[in-house]
Amino acid sequence: MPWYLHLALRQLFPTGRRFPFFTLISTLGVALGVMVLVVVMSIMGGFAYEIRHLIVDTEGEVQIVARGPVSDYASVVKRVESVPGVAAATPYARDAVMVKFGDKPAFPMLRGLDLGSIERVTQLGRYVVVGSLDDLDDDSVILSDQIASSLGANVGDSIEVYSPLIINKLSADAVFLPRQVRVVGILHIGHQQLDSSTVYGTLRLAQDLYGLGSTVHGIDVRLNPGVNEDDAVARVNKVLPDGIRAFSWEDSFSDFLWVLNLERSMIFFLLLFIVIVAAFSVTSSLLISVVRKTREIGLLGALGGRPLHVALCFCAQGLFIGVLGTVSGLAAGFLALAVRNDVVLWVARVTQRQEVLRRFYQFSELPSHTSGSTVALIVVLTIVISTLAGTIPAWRAARLKPVEALRSE
Amino acid sequence: MSEPVLSARALRKSFRSGDALLQVLRDVNLDVAAGESVSIRGESGSGKSTLLNLIAGLDAPDSGTVLWGGSPDTGAGRRAAYLGMVFQSFYLVPELDALANVLLARRILGRIDAAARDRARSLLGDVGLSDRAHHLPSQLSGGERQRVALARALMNGPNLIVADEPTGNLDERTGNEVVELLLGLCASADTALVLVTHNASHAAKTRRSLTLTAGALGGS
């Protein structure tokens, strides 16, 4: 090992002393910054990841929509399923309805599912907590748990469904009767918005309610694992008739994802300042070290050490603090992520705010998804910033002339 | 006749002090042969340390030349192998133990192997510190620290050792021991020595004794 690296290590970890105060404080500062960056970026990444997971689980990776209803959808589904990379496709109809149980109303979206193909495209059945998708027929629905809760309806109850056609019928002075359907299941997805606003029925029920006849509102598509979504969308669009377009889930939620990414970038930038402030502390400590060790620096020159190597000795101390702080920060960050739900639930329980937490953060658990590229960016930036923190002291040390340094008091 | 280990010719050095120009060294000439020991005495402020700094290549003369073995290259790269230095204040690295301090001289040359470690241990044995190899400088007495510094100066097998008042911070008995050790080690390694000292008895032990007076070097 070159002498300047050896000396840098020895100055950070002197023989016979476990962890000097300067090294401890400097490392803790950097580690704290890394830990906060990892935890916050992972939790923010978790929100995006969970949203993608829920969308893909309930609607597939690709959505096909038209300006109006899609006619002859069976032929469109057949064409789409012939595209390489497409696993399956399923038509759907979706619009707002009013549901009523007793005197309690709710205004969810009712999504009509094609029972013959829905399970090849979505994982919806996994989220049915009471009953089953198999129990669904043209006179029944599955309620999301929050709708069921707000209506006070349970499996086996009969609820009334009022479709948008009521407006047309009212204007034509026609007699209007709501559709009576049974509740055959309760569904819990784990996303507050979906759990509070969705009802599932059969495609035929939805077509009847919305007056669609044999048309549908769109087609959801599941891709084979590992297939690039953008490439698949391009291939699907080539087989679609005019007026019908395919979008990846990222296209469909592009505004939402853009805001999410902007938030992540801003928070990353702001939290990076913790590392920068820690780096200033490293600079300050190393500058003091240069002043304190002036005669030693002179000695190194007298022994034949070159100014560049003297400079590298101090830069290396910044580098080692950066590496140590990064490793400690990553370990602490991942540990904090591992116990995040326990901590959040404990805080919510103590403050009696569990319901508020669920309402505002959409998910029943605090999600986390750590992206490799984000961790790599944190590691590289932290180590570079810490190493740069050593450059000013290094420059000061390199400028000292041995003969003057040895004479200093 | 072989080339002198050190050859200083017409060295002049001055320092500015306010408006005044202090002429510290005036046409100093000095030749030191291989294995020779030379002492330089002089009053405080007579320019002994300045001369030593010029000899060691740590400072540049206003005029004149310093040759090491006939070569004008007195840069840091060559200094590590050619020259060993001993200082009044020892200048050991406090974070390194005695063995690592001795090895530091070799590390700067870039070569650390088992042979180097054996040599460092052997030198510590030569200065009587075999059992203190893993003690930090703070755990050693002044005399012991200076012995570690002697071992460090000899680590790279230099042609020349320059010692700037190496006994200045030691009591008389320890100072005598250190000078005896220094002279003995230099003699056994056939290493030339330039010893700056105030002490007449120490100077008398060297082969040649010189005096620096008003910036000029004279023999005695």
XYZ file of C-alpha atoms in Angstrom:
629
model
C 0.000 0.000 0.000
C 1.425 3.463 -0.865
C 2.721 5.308 2.180
C 0.173 8.113 1.920
C -2.758 5.663 2.058
C -1.140 3.792 4.934
C -0.575 7.029 6.844
C -4.101 8.256 6.069
C -5.535 5.052 7.540
C -3.247 5.276 10.559
C -4.240 8.883 11.180
C -7.915 7.905 11.084
C -7.380 4.719 13.081
C -4.205 5.150 15.156
C -2.512 2.073 16.587
C -3.980 1.187 19.946
C -7.064 3.425 19.667
C -10.345 1.983 18.458
C -12.221 4.911 16.980
C -10.868 8.448 17.453
C -13.404 11.190 18.080
C -12.676 13.045 14.819
C -13.164 9.874 12.764
C -16.305 8.945 14.693
C -17.995 12.335 14.337
C -17.042 12.755 10.669
C -18.213 9.249 9.805
C -21.462 9.692 11.730
C -22.245 12.894 9.829
C -21.805 11.200 6.458
C -23.612 8.039 7.622
C -26.581 10.074 8.814
C -26.902 11.724 5.403
C -26.689 8.390 3.583
C -29.163 6.743 5.942
C -31.759 9.492 5.505
C -31.270 9.452 1.725
C -31.705 5.666 1.537
C -34.765 5.606 3.796
C -36.583 8.535 2.177
C -35.755 7.564 -1.404
C -36.756 3.938 -0.738
C -40.076 4.933 0.770
C -40.791 7.353 -2.056
C -39.740 4.632 -4.490
C -42.044 2.299 -2.606
C -45.061 4.498 -3.319
C -44.287 4.490 -7.050
C -43.536 0.757 -7.034
C -46.732 -0.117 -5.153
C -48.814 2.041 -7.450
C -47.300 0.285 -10.474
C -47.873 -3.077 -8.814
C -51.522 -2.317 -8.080
C -52.207 -0.889 -11.515
C -50.570 -3.812 -13.286
C -52.267 -6.324 -10.963
C -55.710 -4.846 -11.527
C -55.490 -3.552 -15.114
C -52.484 -5.192 -16.822
C -49.406 -3.459 -18.213
C -51.100 -2.071 -21.335
C -54.471 -0.389 -21.736
C -56.271 -0.137 -25.077
C -58.838 2.634 -25.454
C -60.773 4.302 -28.240
C -62.369 7.721 -28.636
C -65.745 6.042 -28.127
C -66.824 2.490 -27.342
C -64.846 -0.326 -29.001
C -67.061 -2.436 -31.255
C -66.186 -5.944 -32.367
C -63.881 -6.169 -29.408
C -63.563 -9.962 -29.731
C -61.701 -9.505 -33.008
C -59.503 -6.770 -31.465
C -58.671 -9.034 -28.500
C -57.771 -11.835 -30.925
C -55.455 -9.555 -32.909
C -53.801 -8.190 -29.771
C -53.227 -11.674 -28.344
C -51.425 -12.639 -31.561
C -48.788 -9.943 -30.968
C -45.444 -11.361 -29.720
C -44.949 -10.654 -26.020
C -48.662 -10.396 -25.238
C -49.862 -13.029 -22.772
C -53.596 -12.224 -22.747
C -56.171 -9.456 -23.191
C -59.523 -8.811 -21.578
C -62.264 -6.308 -22.430
C -63.868 -4.072 -19.833
C -66.526 -1.412 -19.397
C -66.182 1.231 -16.719
C -68.173 4.257 -15.640
C -69.497 6.023 -12.576
C -72.610 4.711 -10.854
C -74.539 5.436 -7.719
C -75.065 2.507 -5.362
C -77.501 2.553 -2.485
C -78.032 0.225 0.456
C -80.903 1.201 2.671
C -80.671 4.951 2.810
C -76.907 5.102 2.400
C -75.580 6.082 -1.062
C -72.084 5.877 -2.558
C -70.723 6.971 -5.932
C -68.052 4.511 -7.094
C -66.785 3.480 -10.526
C -68.317 0.174 -11.607
C -65.962 -1.890 -13.670
C -67.412 -4.687 -15.772
C -65.122 -7.690 -16.135
C -65.072 -10.464 -18.743
C -65.068 -13.452 -16.447
C -63.692 -15.733 -19.154
C -60.433 -13.832 -19.497
C -60.032 -11.535 -16.502
C -57.893 -13.948 -14.494
C -55.449 -14.395 -17.371
C -54.807 -10.621 -17.363
C -55.177 -9.415 -13.785
C -54.536 -10.720 -10.301
C -57.833 -9.325 -9.059
C -58.886 -12.609 -7.451
C -55.929 -12.280 -5.056
C -57.479 -9.164 -3.525
C -60.956 -10.642 -2.865
C -60.953 -11.098 0.898
C -64.535 -12.355 1.307
C -66.187 -14.509 -1.383
C -64.586 -15.112 -4.771
C -64.526 -13.815 -8.345
C -66.089 -17.159 -9.326
C -69.249 -16.184 -7.399
C -69.794 -13.200 -9.711
C -72.702 -13.336 -12.174
C -74.775 -10.782 -14.106
C -76.870 -9.979 -11.032
C -74.122 -9.560 -8.494
C -71.177 -7.322 -7.619
C -68.052 -7.355 -5.529
C -67.571 -4.243 -3.372
C -64.287 -2.772 -2.300
C -64.064 -2.884 1.471
C -64.399 0.842 2.093
C -67.510 1.079 -0.108
C -68.970 -1.903 1.724
C -68.107 -0.289 5.005
C -69.605 3.097 4.103
C -72.806 1.436 2.848
C -72.915 -0.990 5.759
C -73.434 -3.808 3.227
C -72.149 -7.365 3.627
C -71.964 -10.437 1.433
C -75.501 -11.670 0.751
C -77.079 -8.191 0.947
C -78.889 -6.712 -2.036
C -77.982 -3.193 -3.161
C -79.414 -0.823 -5.773
C -77.299 0.406 -8.691
C -78.220 3.620 -10.560
C -76.448 4.014 -13.902
C -75.700 7.211 -15.853
C -78.616 6.304 -18.165
C -80.908 7.648 -15.460
C -80.211 11.152 -16.764
C -81.509 10.251 -20.255
C -84.521 8.425 -18.835
C -85.385 11.278 -16.502
C -85.282 13.788 -19.364
C -87.571 11.531 -21.434
C -90.027 11.248 -18.527
C -89.503 7.468 -18.622
C -90.000 5.287 -15.588
C -86.669 4.513 -14.074
C -85.916 1.560 -11.839
C -82.522 0.861 -10.314
C -80.830 -2.476 -10.871
C -80.959 -4.769 -7.848
C -77.744 -6.763 -7.406
C -76.398 -9.062 -4.698
C -73.125 -8.512 -2.945
C -71.072 -11.694 -3.442
C -67.636 -10.526 -2.333
C -65.545 -7.919 -0.598
C -62.269 -6.794 -2.079
C -59.288 -5.093 -0.431
C -56.526 -3.863 -2.738
C -54.548 -1.816 -0.202
C -54.714 1.461 -2.105
C -56.996 3.952 -0.460
C -58.259 5.481 -3.719
C -59.147 2.107 -5.272
C -60.537 0.677 -2.044
C -62.843 3.640 -1.577
C -64.172 3.984 -5.107
C -64.466 0.694 -6.996
C -67.166 -1.880 -7.520
C -66.692 -4.910 -9.766
C -69.376 -6.630 -11.783
C -69.595 -8.678 -14.976
C -69.026 -7.140 -18.386
C -72.628 -7.815 -19.346
C -73.930 -6.052 -16.232
C -71.797 -3.005 -17.037
C -72.853 -3.035 -20.707
C -76.513 -3.087 -19.602
C -76.017 -0.293 -17.073
C -74.150 1.945 -19.512
C -76.240 1.068 -22.576
C -73.189 -0.158 -24.462
C -74.866 -3.044 -26.280
C -72.072 -5.335 -27.465
C -69.349 -2.698 -27.256
C -66.806 -2.102 -24.484
C -64.855 0.877 -23.140
C -61.431 -0.677 -23.489
C -59.175 -3.702 -23.306
C -56.571 -4.494 -20.676
C -53.477 -6.401 -21.775
C -51.055 -8.584 -19.820
C -47.527 -9.002 -21.207
C -45.230 -11.962 -20.822
C -42.634 -11.519 -18.044
C -39.595 -9.477 -19.076
C -41.216 -7.943 -22.159
C -40.408 -4.255 -22.592
C -43.649 -2.328 -22.203
C -42.855 0.407 -24.743
C -41.804 -2.120 -27.395
C -44.946 -4.158 -26.769
C -47.154 -1.042 -27.032
C -45.551 -0.202 -30.394
C -46.207 -3.723 -31.684
C -49.811 -3.728 -30.409
C -50.535 -0.350 -32.006
C -49.514 -1.772 -35.387
C -52.374 -4.337 -35.301
C -55.060 -2.040 -33.912
C -57.741 -0.541 -36.197
C -57.828 3.225 -36.686
C -59.195 5.152 -33.742
C -58.006 2.640 -31.174
C -54.712 3.149 -29.361
C -52.659 1.209 -26.837
C -50.862 2.910 -23.940
C -48.508 1.521 -21.380
C -49.512 2.037 -17.771
C -46.681 4.579 -17.565
C -48.227 6.546 -20.459
C -51.637 6.341 -18.860
C -50.294 7.701 -15.565
C -47.546 9.871 -17.024
C -48.624 13.090 -15.258
C -48.814 11.320 -11.932
C -45.445 9.641 -12.476
C -43.848 12.934 -13.556
C -44.995 14.616 -10.344
C -43.780 11.635 -8.348
C -40.354 11.768 -10.030
C -40.139 15.531 -9.549
C -40.878 15.093 -5.847
C -38.229 12.387 -5.593
C -35.618 14.506 -7.392
C -36.306 17.549 -5.222
C -36.181 15.562 -2.007
C -32.986 13.812 -3.128
C -31.391 17.184 -3.864
C -32.450 18.637 -0.511
C -31.367 15.607 1.501
C -28.015 15.575 -0.279
C -27.297 18.751 1.663
C -26.972 16.635 4.817
C -24.025 14.899 3.151
C -22.647 18.252 1.952
C -22.853 19.739 5.462
C -21.133 16.621 6.821
C -18.449 17.101 4.165
C -17.873 20.681 5.374
C -17.353 19.267 8.846
C -14.777 16.833 7.406
C -13.025 19.752 5.662
C -12.950 21.767 8.859
C -11.566 18.867 10.904
C -8.915 18.043 8.309
C -7.872 21.708 8.103
C -7.327 21.694 11.864
C -5.384 18.466 11.422
C -3.128 20.116 8.800
C -2.362 22.965 11.200
C -1.792 20.569 14.106
C 0.449 18.310 12.046
C 2.450 21.014 10.285
C 5.785 19.696 11.547
C 4.856 16.117 10.645
C 4.055 17.311 7.136
C 7.493 18.936 7.089
C 8.995 15.648 8.237
C 7.312 13.762 5.405
C 8.914 16.193 2.949
C 12.281 15.776 4.677
C 11.955 11.993 4.378
C 11.413 12.341 0.631
C 7.619 12.491 0.419
C 6.403 14.426 -2.632
C 3.858 17.249 -2.183
C 1.339 15.371 -4.355
C 1.556 12.354 -2.076
C 1.208 14.541 1.019
C -1.949 15.982 -0.598
C -3.225 12.481 -1.399
C -2.772 11.525 2.269
C -5.392 14.110 3.291
C -7.655 13.471 0.287
C -7.583 9.778 1.163
C -8.798 10.576 4.678
C -11.854 12.241 3.113
C -12.281 9.198 0.858
C -12.038 6.717 3.735
C -14.524 8.717 5.819
C -16.825 8.766 2.792
C -16.559 5.000 2.269
C -16.989 4.209 5.963
C -19.870 6.680 6.315
C -21.545 5.280 3.210
C -21.272 1.667 4.382
C -22.530 2.569 7.874
C -25.289 4.748 6.428
C -26.442 2.001 4.063
C -26.508 -0.525 6.906
C -28.431 1.855 9.184
C -30.767 2.821 6.324
C -31.667 -0.762 5.449
C -32.130 -1.563 9.132
C -34.481 1.412 9.478
C -36.404 0.242 6.397
C -36.720 -3.247 7.863
C -38.458 -1.911 10.974
C -40.263 1.017 9.335
C -43.772 -0.415 9.628
C -43.324 -1.297 13.280
C -42.112 2.231 14.004
C -44.853 3.950 11.982
C -47.586 1.777 13.456
C -46.247 2.389 16.939
C -46.278 6.159 16.368
C -49.774 5.956 14.842
C -51.002 3.838 17.732
C -49.525 6.107 20.358
C -51.015 9.170 18.665
C -54.225 7.252 17.767
C -53.903 8.205 14.094
C -53.986 4.816 12.301
C -57.001 5.824 10.217
C -55.436 9.168 9.274
C -52.324 7.356 8.144
C -54.336 5.041 5.902
C -56.403 7.897 4.479
C -53.522 10.191 3.613
C -50.864 7.703 2.565
C -53.179 5.468 0.511
C -51.476 2.243 1.686
C -52.175 0.230 4.788
C -48.393 -0.306 5.199
C -45.537 2.068 4.497
C -44.190 0.820 1.161
C -40.515 0.636 0.327
C -38.695 -0.115 -2.886
C -34.953 0.461 -3.103
C -33.746 0.956 -6.621
C -30.205 -0.192 -7.380
C -29.544 2.890 -9.480
C -30.613 5.202 -6.639
C -28.335 3.413 -4.176
C -25.470 3.584 -6.702
C -26.074 7.334 -7.136
C -26.090 7.875 -3.347
C -22.884 5.855 -2.934
C -21.018 7.598 -5.760
C -22.125 11.128 -4.805
C -21.346 10.623 -1.112
C -17.877 9.238 -1.755
C -17.090 11.946 -4.324
C -18.327 14.744 -2.005
C -16.371 13.337 0.964
C -13.215 13.003 -1.125
C -13.638 16.558 -2.401
C -13.957 17.637 1.248
C -10.342 16.565 1.686
C -9.033 18.575 -1.249
C -8.778 21.989 0.460
C -6.826 20.610 3.454
C -4.787 18.520 0.997
C -3.939 21.604 -1.038
C -2.903 23.452 2.124
C -0.706 20.548 3.195
C 0.905 20.201 -0.225
C 1.804 23.907 -0.277
C 3.753 23.686 2.989
C 7.502 23.819 2.385
C 9.298 21.214 4.521
C 11.881 23.670 5.759
C 9.219 26.127 6.935
C 6.939 23.409 8.290
C 9.758 21.929 10.372
C 10.515 25.363 11.816
C 6.903 26.078 12.777
C 6.001 26.335 16.458
C 39.982 9.580 -5.266
C 36.266 8.722 -5.024
C 33.526 11.348 -5.354
C 32.604 12.994 -2.008
C 29.249 11.952 -0.604
C 28.473 15.626 -0.154
C 30.027 18.555 -1.916
C 28.842 22.091 -1.190
C 30.417 24.888 -3.192
C 30.204 28.650 -2.585
C 26.855 28.468 -0.834
C 25.264 31.816 -0.126
C 21.930 32.326 1.596
C 20.237 35.465 2.836
C 16.883 36.227 4.425
C 14.907 39.409 4.319
C 13.928 40.801 7.708
C 11.830 43.904 7.214
C 13.907 46.251 5.100
C 17.175 44.572 6.047
C 18.806 41.708 4.164
C 20.479 39.245 6.540
C 23.381 37.406 4.919
C 23.303 34.069 6.778
C 25.789 32.025 4.746
C 28.755 33.461 2.775
C 30.555 31.263 0.288
C 30.413 28.110 2.355
C 32.383 25.156 0.997
C 32.117 21.675 2.457
C 33.170 18.230 1.253
C 32.260 15.088 3.171
C 33.781 11.783 2.165
C 32.046 8.409 2.417
C 31.918 7.188 6.014
C 33.366 10.453 7.326
C 31.853 12.210 10.355
C 31.875 15.987 10.447
C 30.557 18.214 13.198
C 29.497 21.819 12.766
C 29.354 24.088 15.785
C 28.328 27.670 16.050
C 26.391 30.131 18.100
C 22.613 30.348 17.906
C 21.648 32.156 14.717
C 25.010 31.478 13.085
C 23.284 29.628 10.191
C 23.931 25.986 11.161
C 20.360 24.850 10.535
C 20.214 26.914 7.343
C 23.345 25.176 6.083
C 21.881 21.793 7.024
C 18.657 22.576 5.145
C 20.674 23.483 2.042
C 22.778 20.335 2.364
C 19.622 18.223 2.735
C 18.002 19.807 -0.309
C 15.122 21.170 1.761
C 15.938 24.739 0.793
C 17.635 26.324 -2.195
C 20.777 28.526 -1.905
C 20.835 32.030 -3.350
C 23.930 30.895 -5.175
C 26.333 27.998 -5.090
C 25.802 24.274 -5.593
C 25.111 21.189 -3.533
C 26.133 17.855 -5.030
C 25.225 14.445 -3.654
C 27.774 11.943 -4.902
C 28.635 14.370 -7.692
C 25.000 14.817 -8.784
C 23.069 18.087 -8.414
C 19.799 16.125 -7.982
C 18.819 16.831 -4.383
C 15.065 16.514 -4.948
C 12.531 14.680 -2.785
C 12.644 11.559 -4.949
C 16.380 11.033 -4.395
C 16.438 12.313 -0.825
C 14.477 9.320 0.486
C 17.226 6.899 -0.545
C 20.360 9.045 -0.310
C 19.936 10.936 2.915
C 18.708 10.328 6.435
C 17.763 13.138 8.790
C 17.699 13.362 12.566
C 16.094 16.346 14.281
C 16.274 17.911 17.702
C 12.528 17.359 18.227
C 12.539 13.730 16.987
C 9.484 14.272 14.742
C 7.973 10.818 15.079
C 4.472 10.304 13.706
C 2.354 9.984 16.860
C -0.190 7.587 15.321
C 2.501 5.051 14.330
C 4.318 2.711 16.690
C 8.119 2.601 16.797
C 8.391 -0.102 14.134
C 5.977 1.687 11.786
C 7.863 4.964 12.271
C 11.091 3.252 11.215
C 9.322 1.588 8.275
C 7.840 4.921 7.163
C 11.178 5.881 5.606
C 11.058 2.721 3.473
C 7.353 3.151 2.646
C 8.138 6.528 1.131
C 10.576 4.724 -1.169
C 7.657 2.440 -2.062
C 9.115 -0.910 -1.058
C 7.860 -2.798 1.967
C 8.562 -6.505 2.128
C 9.626 -9.061 4.695
C 13.270 -8.020 4.301
C 12.360 -4.405 5.065
C 10.470 -5.451 8.178
C 13.409 -7.572 9.292
C 15.778 -4.639 8.746
C 13.533 -2.278 10.716
C 13.395 -4.764 13.616
C 17.152 -5.249 13.402
C 17.737 -1.468 13.522
C 15.438 -1.175 16.526
C 17.554 -3.909 18.094
C 20.722 -1.944 17.228
C 19.368 1.093 19.086
C 18.291 -1.096 22.011
C 14.539 -0.953 21.461
C 13.705 -4.506 20.385
C 11.108 -4.791 23.106
C 9.536 -1.377 22.353
C 8.771 -1.985 18.668
C 5.016 -1.737 19.138
C 5.011 1.191 21.539
C 3.645 4.537 20.394
C 5.937 7.595 20.627
C 3.825 8.827 23.536
C 4.817 5.669 25.427
C 8.548 6.248 24.908
C 11.017 8.504 26.741
C 12.830 11.325 24.924
C 15.990 9.244 24.531
C 13.996 6.304 23.193
C 12.197 8.521 20.701
C 15.493 9.854 19.415
C 16.775 6.298 19.040
C 13.711 5.443 16.957
C 14.506 8.521 14.858
C 18.094 7.239 14.415
C 16.809 3.869 13.260
C 14.452 5.622 10.826
C 17.309 7.735 9.431
C 19.340 4.575 8.781
C 16.434 2.501 7.424
C 17.108 3.104 3.717
C 20.885 2.629 4.041
C 21.624 6.273 3.210
C 25.017 7.561 2.078
C 24.716 10.550 4.375
C 23.003 11.390 7.642
C 22.464 14.982 8.682
C 21.657 15.463 12.357
C 20.447 18.848 13.573
C 21.249 19.138 17.284
C 19.946 15.610 18.018
C 20.726 15.935 21.720
C 19.155 19.354 22.179
C 16.078 17.987 23.952
C 17.874 15.317 25.980
C 19.680 15.320 29.305
C 23.472 15.056 29.221
C 23.775 11.342 29.896
C 21.059 10.390 27.371
C 22.552 12.890 24.894
C 25.934 11.244 25.197
C 24.405 7.809 24.660
C 22.538 8.995 21.571
C 25.648 10.591 20.021
C 27.741 7.487 20.747
C 25.024 5.389 19.138
C 24.772 7.702 16.122
C 28.529 7.705 15.533
C 28.768 3.964 16.058
C 25.920 3.136 13.697
C 27.243 5.482 11.002
C 30.721 3.991 11.320
C 29.494 0.419 11.117
C 27.303 1.231 8.089
C 30.073 3.346 6.484
C 27.587 6.220 6.354
C 28.826 9.802 6.327
C 27.530 12.057 9.097
C 27.106 15.805 9.362
C 26.348 16.611 12.986
C 25.239 20.064 14.039
C 25.782 20.495 17.757
C 26.448 23.037 20.482
C 28.220 20.445 22.552
C 32.040 20.586 22.248
C 32.524 17.065 23.621
C 30.111 15.639 21.059
C 31.853 17.581 18.297
C 35.208 16.243 19.454
C 34.030 12.695 18.804
C 33.664 13.318 15.061
C 36.566 12.909 12.655
C 36.436 16.556 11.591
C 35.083 19.496 13.540
C 34.078 22.749 11.860
C 32.781 26.039 13.196
C 30.332 28.371 11.530
C 31.037 31.959 12.395
C 29.233 34.939 10.824
C 28.125 32.776 7.936
C 31.551 31.419 7.120
C 32.725 27.877 7.780
C 36.135 27.329 9.326
C 38.073 24.230 10.370
C 39.419 23.453 13.803
